[in-house]
Coordinates of C-alpha atoms in Angstrom, one line a residue:
X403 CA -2.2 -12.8 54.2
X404 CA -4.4 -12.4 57.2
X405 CA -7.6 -12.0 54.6
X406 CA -7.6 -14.8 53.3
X407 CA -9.5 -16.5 56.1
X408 CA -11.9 -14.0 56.6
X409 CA -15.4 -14.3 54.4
X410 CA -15.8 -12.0 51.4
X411 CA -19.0 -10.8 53.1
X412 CA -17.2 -9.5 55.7
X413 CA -14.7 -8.0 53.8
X414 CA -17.5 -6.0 51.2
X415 CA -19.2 -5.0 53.8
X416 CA -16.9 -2.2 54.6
X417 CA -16.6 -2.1 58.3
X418 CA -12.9 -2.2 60.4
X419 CA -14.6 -4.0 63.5
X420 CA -13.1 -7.2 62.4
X421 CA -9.6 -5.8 61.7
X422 CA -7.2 -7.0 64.0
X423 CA -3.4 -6.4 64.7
X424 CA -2.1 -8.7 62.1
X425 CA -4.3 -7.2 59.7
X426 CA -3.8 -3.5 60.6
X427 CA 0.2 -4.5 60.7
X428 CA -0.4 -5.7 57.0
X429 CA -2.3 -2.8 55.9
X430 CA 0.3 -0.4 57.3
X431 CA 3.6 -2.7 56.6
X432 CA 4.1 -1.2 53.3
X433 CA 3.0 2.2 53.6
X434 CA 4.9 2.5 56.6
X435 CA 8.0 2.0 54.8
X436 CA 7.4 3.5 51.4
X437 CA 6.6 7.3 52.7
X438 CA 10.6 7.5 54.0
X439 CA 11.4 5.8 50.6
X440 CA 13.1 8.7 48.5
X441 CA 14.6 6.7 45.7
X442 CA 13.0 5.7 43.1
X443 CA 11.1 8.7 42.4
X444 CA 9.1 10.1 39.5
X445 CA 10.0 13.5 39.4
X446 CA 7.3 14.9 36.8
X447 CA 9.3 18.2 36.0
X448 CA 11.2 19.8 33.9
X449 CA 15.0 20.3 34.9
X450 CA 16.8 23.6 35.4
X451 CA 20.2 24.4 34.2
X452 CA 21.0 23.5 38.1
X453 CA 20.2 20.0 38.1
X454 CA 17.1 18.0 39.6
X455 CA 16.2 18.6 43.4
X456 CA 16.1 15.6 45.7
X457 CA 12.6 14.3 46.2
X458 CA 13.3 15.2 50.0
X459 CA 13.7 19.1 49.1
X460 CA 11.5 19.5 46.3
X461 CA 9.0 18.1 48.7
X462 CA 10.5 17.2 52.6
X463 CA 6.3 16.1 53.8
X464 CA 5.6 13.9 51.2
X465 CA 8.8 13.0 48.7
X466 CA 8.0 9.5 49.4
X467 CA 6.4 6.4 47.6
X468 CA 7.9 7.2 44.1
X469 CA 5.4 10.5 43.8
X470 CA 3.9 12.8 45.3
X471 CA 0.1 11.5 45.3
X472 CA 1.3 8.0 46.3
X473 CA 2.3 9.8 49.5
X474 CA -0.3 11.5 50.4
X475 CA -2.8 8.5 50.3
X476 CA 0.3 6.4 52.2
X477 CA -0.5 8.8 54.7
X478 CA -4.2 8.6 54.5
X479 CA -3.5 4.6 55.3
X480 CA -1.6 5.1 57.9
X481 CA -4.0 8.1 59.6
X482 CA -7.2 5.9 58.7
X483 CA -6.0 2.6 60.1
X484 CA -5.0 4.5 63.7
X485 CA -7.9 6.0 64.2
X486 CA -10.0 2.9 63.1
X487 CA -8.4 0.2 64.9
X488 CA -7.6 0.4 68.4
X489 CA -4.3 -0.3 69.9
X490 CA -3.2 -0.6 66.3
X491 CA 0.5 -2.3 66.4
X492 CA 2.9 0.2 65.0
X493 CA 1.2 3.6 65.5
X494 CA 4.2 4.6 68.1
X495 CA 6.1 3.7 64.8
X496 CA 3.4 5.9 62.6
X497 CA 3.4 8.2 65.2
X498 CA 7.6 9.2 65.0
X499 CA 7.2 8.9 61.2
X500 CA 4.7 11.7 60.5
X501 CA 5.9 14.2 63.5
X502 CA 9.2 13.9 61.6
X503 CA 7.8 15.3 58.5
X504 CA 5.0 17.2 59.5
X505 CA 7.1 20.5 60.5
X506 CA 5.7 24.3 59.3
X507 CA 8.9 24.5 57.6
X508 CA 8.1 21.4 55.7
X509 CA 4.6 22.4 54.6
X510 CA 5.6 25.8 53.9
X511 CA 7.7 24.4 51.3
X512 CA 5.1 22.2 50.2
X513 CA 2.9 25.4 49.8
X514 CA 5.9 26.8 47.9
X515 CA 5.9 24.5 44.8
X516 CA 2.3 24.8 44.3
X517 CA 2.5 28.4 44.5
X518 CA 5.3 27.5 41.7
X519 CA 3.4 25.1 39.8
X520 CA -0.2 25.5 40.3
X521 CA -1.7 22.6 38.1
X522 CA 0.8 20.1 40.0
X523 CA -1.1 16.6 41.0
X524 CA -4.2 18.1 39.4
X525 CA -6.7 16.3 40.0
X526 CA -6.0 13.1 41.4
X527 CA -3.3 14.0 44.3
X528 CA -5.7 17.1 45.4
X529 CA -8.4 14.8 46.1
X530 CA -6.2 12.5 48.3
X531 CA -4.7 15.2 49.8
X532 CA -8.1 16.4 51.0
X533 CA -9.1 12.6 51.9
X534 CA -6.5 12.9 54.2
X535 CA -7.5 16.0 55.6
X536 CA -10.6 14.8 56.3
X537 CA -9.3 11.8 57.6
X538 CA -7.4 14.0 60.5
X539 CA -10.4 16.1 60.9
X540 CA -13.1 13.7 61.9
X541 CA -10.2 12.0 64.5
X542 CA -10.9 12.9 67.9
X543 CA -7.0 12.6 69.1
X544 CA -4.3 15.6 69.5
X545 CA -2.0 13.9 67.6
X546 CA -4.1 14.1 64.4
X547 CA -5.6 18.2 65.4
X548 CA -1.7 18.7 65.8
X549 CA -1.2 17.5 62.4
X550 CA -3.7 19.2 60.9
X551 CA -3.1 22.0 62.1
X552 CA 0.2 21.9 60.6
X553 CA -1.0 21.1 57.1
X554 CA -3.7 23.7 57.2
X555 CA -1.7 26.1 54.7
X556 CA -1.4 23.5 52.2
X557 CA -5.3 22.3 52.9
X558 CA -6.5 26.2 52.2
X559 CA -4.2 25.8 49.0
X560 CA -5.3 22.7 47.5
X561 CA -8.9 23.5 48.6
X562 CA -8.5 27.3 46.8
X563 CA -7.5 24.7 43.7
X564 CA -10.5 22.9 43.6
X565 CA -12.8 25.7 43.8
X566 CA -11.2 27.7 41.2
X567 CA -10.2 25.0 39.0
X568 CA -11.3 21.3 38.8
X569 CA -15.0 23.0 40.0
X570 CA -15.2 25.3 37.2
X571 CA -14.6 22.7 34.5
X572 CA -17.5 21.5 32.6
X573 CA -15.8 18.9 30.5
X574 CA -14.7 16.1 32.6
X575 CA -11.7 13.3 31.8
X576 CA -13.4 10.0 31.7
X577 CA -10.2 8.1 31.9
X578 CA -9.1 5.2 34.2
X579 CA -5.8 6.9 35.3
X580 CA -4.9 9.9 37.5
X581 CA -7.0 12.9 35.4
X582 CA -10.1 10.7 35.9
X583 CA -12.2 13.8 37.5
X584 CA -14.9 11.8 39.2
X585 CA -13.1 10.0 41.3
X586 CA -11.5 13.7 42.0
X587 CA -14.9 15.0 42.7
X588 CA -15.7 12.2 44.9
X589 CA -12.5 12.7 47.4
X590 CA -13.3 16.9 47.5
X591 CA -17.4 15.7 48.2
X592 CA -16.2 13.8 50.9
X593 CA -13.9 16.2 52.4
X594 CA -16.2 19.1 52.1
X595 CA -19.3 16.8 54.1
X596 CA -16.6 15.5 56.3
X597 CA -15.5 19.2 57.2
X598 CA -18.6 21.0 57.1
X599 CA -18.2 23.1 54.3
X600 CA -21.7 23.1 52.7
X601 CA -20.8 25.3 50.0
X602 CA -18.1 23.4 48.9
X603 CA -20.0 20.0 48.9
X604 CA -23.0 21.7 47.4
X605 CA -20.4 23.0 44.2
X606 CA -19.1 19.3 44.0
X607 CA -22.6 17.9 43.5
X608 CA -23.6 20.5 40.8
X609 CA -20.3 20.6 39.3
X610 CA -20.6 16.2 39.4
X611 CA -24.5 16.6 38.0
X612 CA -23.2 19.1 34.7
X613 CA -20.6 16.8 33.8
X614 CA -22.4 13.5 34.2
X615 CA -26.1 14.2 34.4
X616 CA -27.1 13.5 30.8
X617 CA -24.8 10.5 29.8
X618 CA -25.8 7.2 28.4
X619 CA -25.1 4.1 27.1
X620 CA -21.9 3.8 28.4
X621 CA -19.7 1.0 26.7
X622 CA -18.4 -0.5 30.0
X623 CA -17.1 -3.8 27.8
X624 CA -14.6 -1.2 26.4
X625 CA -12.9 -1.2 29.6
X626 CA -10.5 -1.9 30.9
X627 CA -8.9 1.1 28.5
X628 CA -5.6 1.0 29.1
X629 CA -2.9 0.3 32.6
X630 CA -6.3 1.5 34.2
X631 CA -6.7 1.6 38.2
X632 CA -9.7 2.9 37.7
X633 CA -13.1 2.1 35.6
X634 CA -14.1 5.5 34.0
X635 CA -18.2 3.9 34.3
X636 CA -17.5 3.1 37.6
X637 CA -16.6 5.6 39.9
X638 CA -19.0 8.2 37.9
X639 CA -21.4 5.9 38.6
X640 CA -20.4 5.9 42.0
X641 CA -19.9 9.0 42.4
X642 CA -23.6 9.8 40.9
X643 CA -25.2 8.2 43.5
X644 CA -23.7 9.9 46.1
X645 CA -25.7 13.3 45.0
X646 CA -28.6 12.3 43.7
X647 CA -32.1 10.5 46.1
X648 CA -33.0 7.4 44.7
X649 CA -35.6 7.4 42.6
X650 CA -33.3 10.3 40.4
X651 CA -30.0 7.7 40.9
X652 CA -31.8 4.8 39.3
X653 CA -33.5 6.2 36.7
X654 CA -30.5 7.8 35.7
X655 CA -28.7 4.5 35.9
X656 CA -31.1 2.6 33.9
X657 CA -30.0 5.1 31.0
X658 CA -26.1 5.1 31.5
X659 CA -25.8 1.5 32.2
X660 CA -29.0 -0.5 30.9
X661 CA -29.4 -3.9 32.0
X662 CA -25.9 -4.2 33.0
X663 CA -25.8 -6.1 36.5
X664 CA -22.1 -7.5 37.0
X665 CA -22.9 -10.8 35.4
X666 CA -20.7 -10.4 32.3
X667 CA -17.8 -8.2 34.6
X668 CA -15.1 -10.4 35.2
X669 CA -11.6 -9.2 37.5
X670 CA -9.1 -8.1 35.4
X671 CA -6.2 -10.5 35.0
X672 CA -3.0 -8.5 36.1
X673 CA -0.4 -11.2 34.9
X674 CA 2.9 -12.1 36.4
X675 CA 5.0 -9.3 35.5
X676 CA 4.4 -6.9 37.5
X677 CA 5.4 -3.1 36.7
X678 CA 2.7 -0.8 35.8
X679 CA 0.3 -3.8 34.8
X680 CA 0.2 -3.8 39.0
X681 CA -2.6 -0.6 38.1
X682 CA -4.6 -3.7 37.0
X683 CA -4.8 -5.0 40.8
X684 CA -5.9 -1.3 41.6
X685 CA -8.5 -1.9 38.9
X686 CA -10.1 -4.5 40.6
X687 CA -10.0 -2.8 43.9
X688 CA -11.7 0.4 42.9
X689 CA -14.2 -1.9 40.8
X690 CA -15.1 -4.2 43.7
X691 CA -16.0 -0.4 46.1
X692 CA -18.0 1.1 43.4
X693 CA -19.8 -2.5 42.7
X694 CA -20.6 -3.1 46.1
X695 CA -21.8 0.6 46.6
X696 CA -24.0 0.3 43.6
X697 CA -25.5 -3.0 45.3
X698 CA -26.0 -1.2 47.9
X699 CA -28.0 1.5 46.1
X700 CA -29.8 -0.7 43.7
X701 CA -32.2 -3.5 44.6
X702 CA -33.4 -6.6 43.0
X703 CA -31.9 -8.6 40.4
X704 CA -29.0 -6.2 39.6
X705 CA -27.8 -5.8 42.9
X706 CA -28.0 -9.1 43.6
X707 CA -25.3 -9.7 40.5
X708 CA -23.2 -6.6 41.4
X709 CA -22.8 -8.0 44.7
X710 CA -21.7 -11.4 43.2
X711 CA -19.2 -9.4 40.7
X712 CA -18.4 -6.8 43.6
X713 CA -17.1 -10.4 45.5
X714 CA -15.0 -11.6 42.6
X715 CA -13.1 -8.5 42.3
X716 CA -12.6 -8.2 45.5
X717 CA -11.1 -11.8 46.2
X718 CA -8.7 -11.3 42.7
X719 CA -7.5 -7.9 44.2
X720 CA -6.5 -8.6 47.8
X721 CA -4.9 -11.6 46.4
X722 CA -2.1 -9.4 44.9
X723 CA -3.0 -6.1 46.9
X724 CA 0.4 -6.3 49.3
X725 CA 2.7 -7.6 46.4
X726 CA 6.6 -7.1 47.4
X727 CA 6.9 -5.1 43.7
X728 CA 7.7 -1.6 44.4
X729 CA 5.5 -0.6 41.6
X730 CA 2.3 -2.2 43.6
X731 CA 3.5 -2.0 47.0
X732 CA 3.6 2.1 47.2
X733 CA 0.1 2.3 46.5
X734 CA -1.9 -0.8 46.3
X735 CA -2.5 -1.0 50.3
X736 CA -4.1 2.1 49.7
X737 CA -6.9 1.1 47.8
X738 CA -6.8 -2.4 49.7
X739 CA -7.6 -0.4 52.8
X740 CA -10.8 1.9 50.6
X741 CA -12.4 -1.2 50.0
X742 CA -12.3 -2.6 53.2
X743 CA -13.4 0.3 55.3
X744 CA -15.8 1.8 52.6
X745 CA -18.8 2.1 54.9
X746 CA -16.7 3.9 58.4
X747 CA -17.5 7.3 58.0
X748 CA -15.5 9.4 55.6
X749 CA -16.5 7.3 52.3
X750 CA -18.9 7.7 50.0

């Protein structure tokens, strides 16, 4: 792997100037492959007397990568590693893959089943989808306006979602799997500052605040709680200090996570057998972002340990981050890629 030579401080500090072609070829190997992957495919519905649709006509943009969220942020990759690294090595190969899909026919059938289905990939696979939306919007290039443009019916959908749904909750999931709704709230905050809708990212932040605002004590020695890819304390810690100045963030830390500085964190061991205990490489992915984001928000003594443990679970995720295990590889690059670009604009 071409990371294994480069230092861990590089690698947490969440800038693409180091990334070169091997690495951008590794980051986009499997992606590239898995989002013309049809088979196998979760299908997540229930049958009619008909039969089951192919994955390719229930959903001809993004039937790819076993599900439907998978593809979306395999397409997020792929968009985020062109636009960050120059001459990146297979974006004539990116470039035929996505104009392919990416037809108004295709989207309007997109639109279709969520017009069908309206709670479909709630929460987690509308916030990718707007990651990558934002993603095409802050890309100065035609090829990415051109691409947007053809996905702005499904962007005004999944956006109309959000607003009347996953904003309007007041009791969120704290779970470490795809209903966790902070990280949710995270990807539409992001979009929303990325796109310039104020009143969007302003409704993330209070919607965030009301479901988060007041909690304490949080049992983070509990986790992880399950085939988790994500840690519930985490990314709503995370995604706390994203809307809150600092004197507010830290306080409010003190109560939700007192004394707690990484020390006693270790990297989750993922075992050899691959499957879905591959969400436990995700685990340490998503852990080692929200670590090093707290370091960065924190100072003293506990950022100088959550930096330390942001550094271990970093170095035990790449290590099996581009495993040849379909279960992994459809979606671990994903998160691989987060991490390592978590300070370019866009994140956090």
């Amino acid at each position: 792997m071409p990371f294994e030579a480069v230092a861990t401080e590089t690698l947490l500090a969440g800038r693409s100037d180091w990334i070169d072609r091997e690495a951008a070829a590794t980051l986009a190997d499997r992606p590239l492959e898995a989002v013309d992957t049809e088979f196998p495919h979760h299908v997540g519905a229930v049958d009619s007397p008909d039969g089951p649709e192919r994955p390719r006509e229930r959903h001809p943009v993004f039937y790819g990568c076993f599900d439907w969220h998978s593809a979306v942020h395999c397409h997020w990759t792929l968009v985020r590693g062109l636009r960050l690294v120059d001459d990146h090595p297979d974006a004539d190969a990116i470039g035929r893959s996505l104009d392919a899909r990416l037809t108004p026919a295709n989207v309007r059938r997109e639109v279709d089943r969520f017009e069908a289905d309206p709670s479909f990939e709630r929460p987690y696979g509308w916030g990718w989808f707007l990651r990558l939306a934002a993603e095409l919007a802050r890309w100065d290039d035609d090829r990415a306006d051109a691409w947007r443009s053809t996905l702005a019916p499904l962007e005004r959908t999944i956006r109309t979602r959000v607003a009347d749904d996953l904003l309007a909750r007041s009791r969120p999931f704290r779970v470490g799997t795809h209903h966790n709704s902070a990280f949710a709230l995270g990807c539409v905050l992001d979009y929303a500052r990325t796109v310039g809708r104020d009143d969007l990212a302003a409704a993330a932040a209070e919607t965030a605040r009301d479901c988060f605002a007041d909690d304490r004590d949080y049992p983070i020695e509990y986790e992880p709680l399950g085939w988790d890819f994500l840690s519930p304390a985490l990314i709503e810690a995370d995604l706390l200090r994203r809307v809150s100045d600092p004197p507010r963030f830290h306080a409010w830390f003190d109560r939700f996570l007192p004394d707690f500085d990484g020390t006693d964190l270790d990297p989750v061991d993922a075992g050899a057998d691959g499957g879905v205990a591959l969400h436990l490489v995700g685990l340490n992915l998503s852990r080692a972002w929200c670590l090093a984001g707290l370091a960065d928000a924190l100072d003293g003594r506990r950022a100088a340990g959550l930096s330390r443990c942001a550094e271990r679970h970093a170095e035990r995720g790449l290590a099996r981050a581009f495993t040849d295990d379909y279960a992994g590889a459809h979606w671990l690059p994903s998160f691989a890629l987060y991490l390592l670009t978590r300070n370019e604009d866009g994140i956090g």
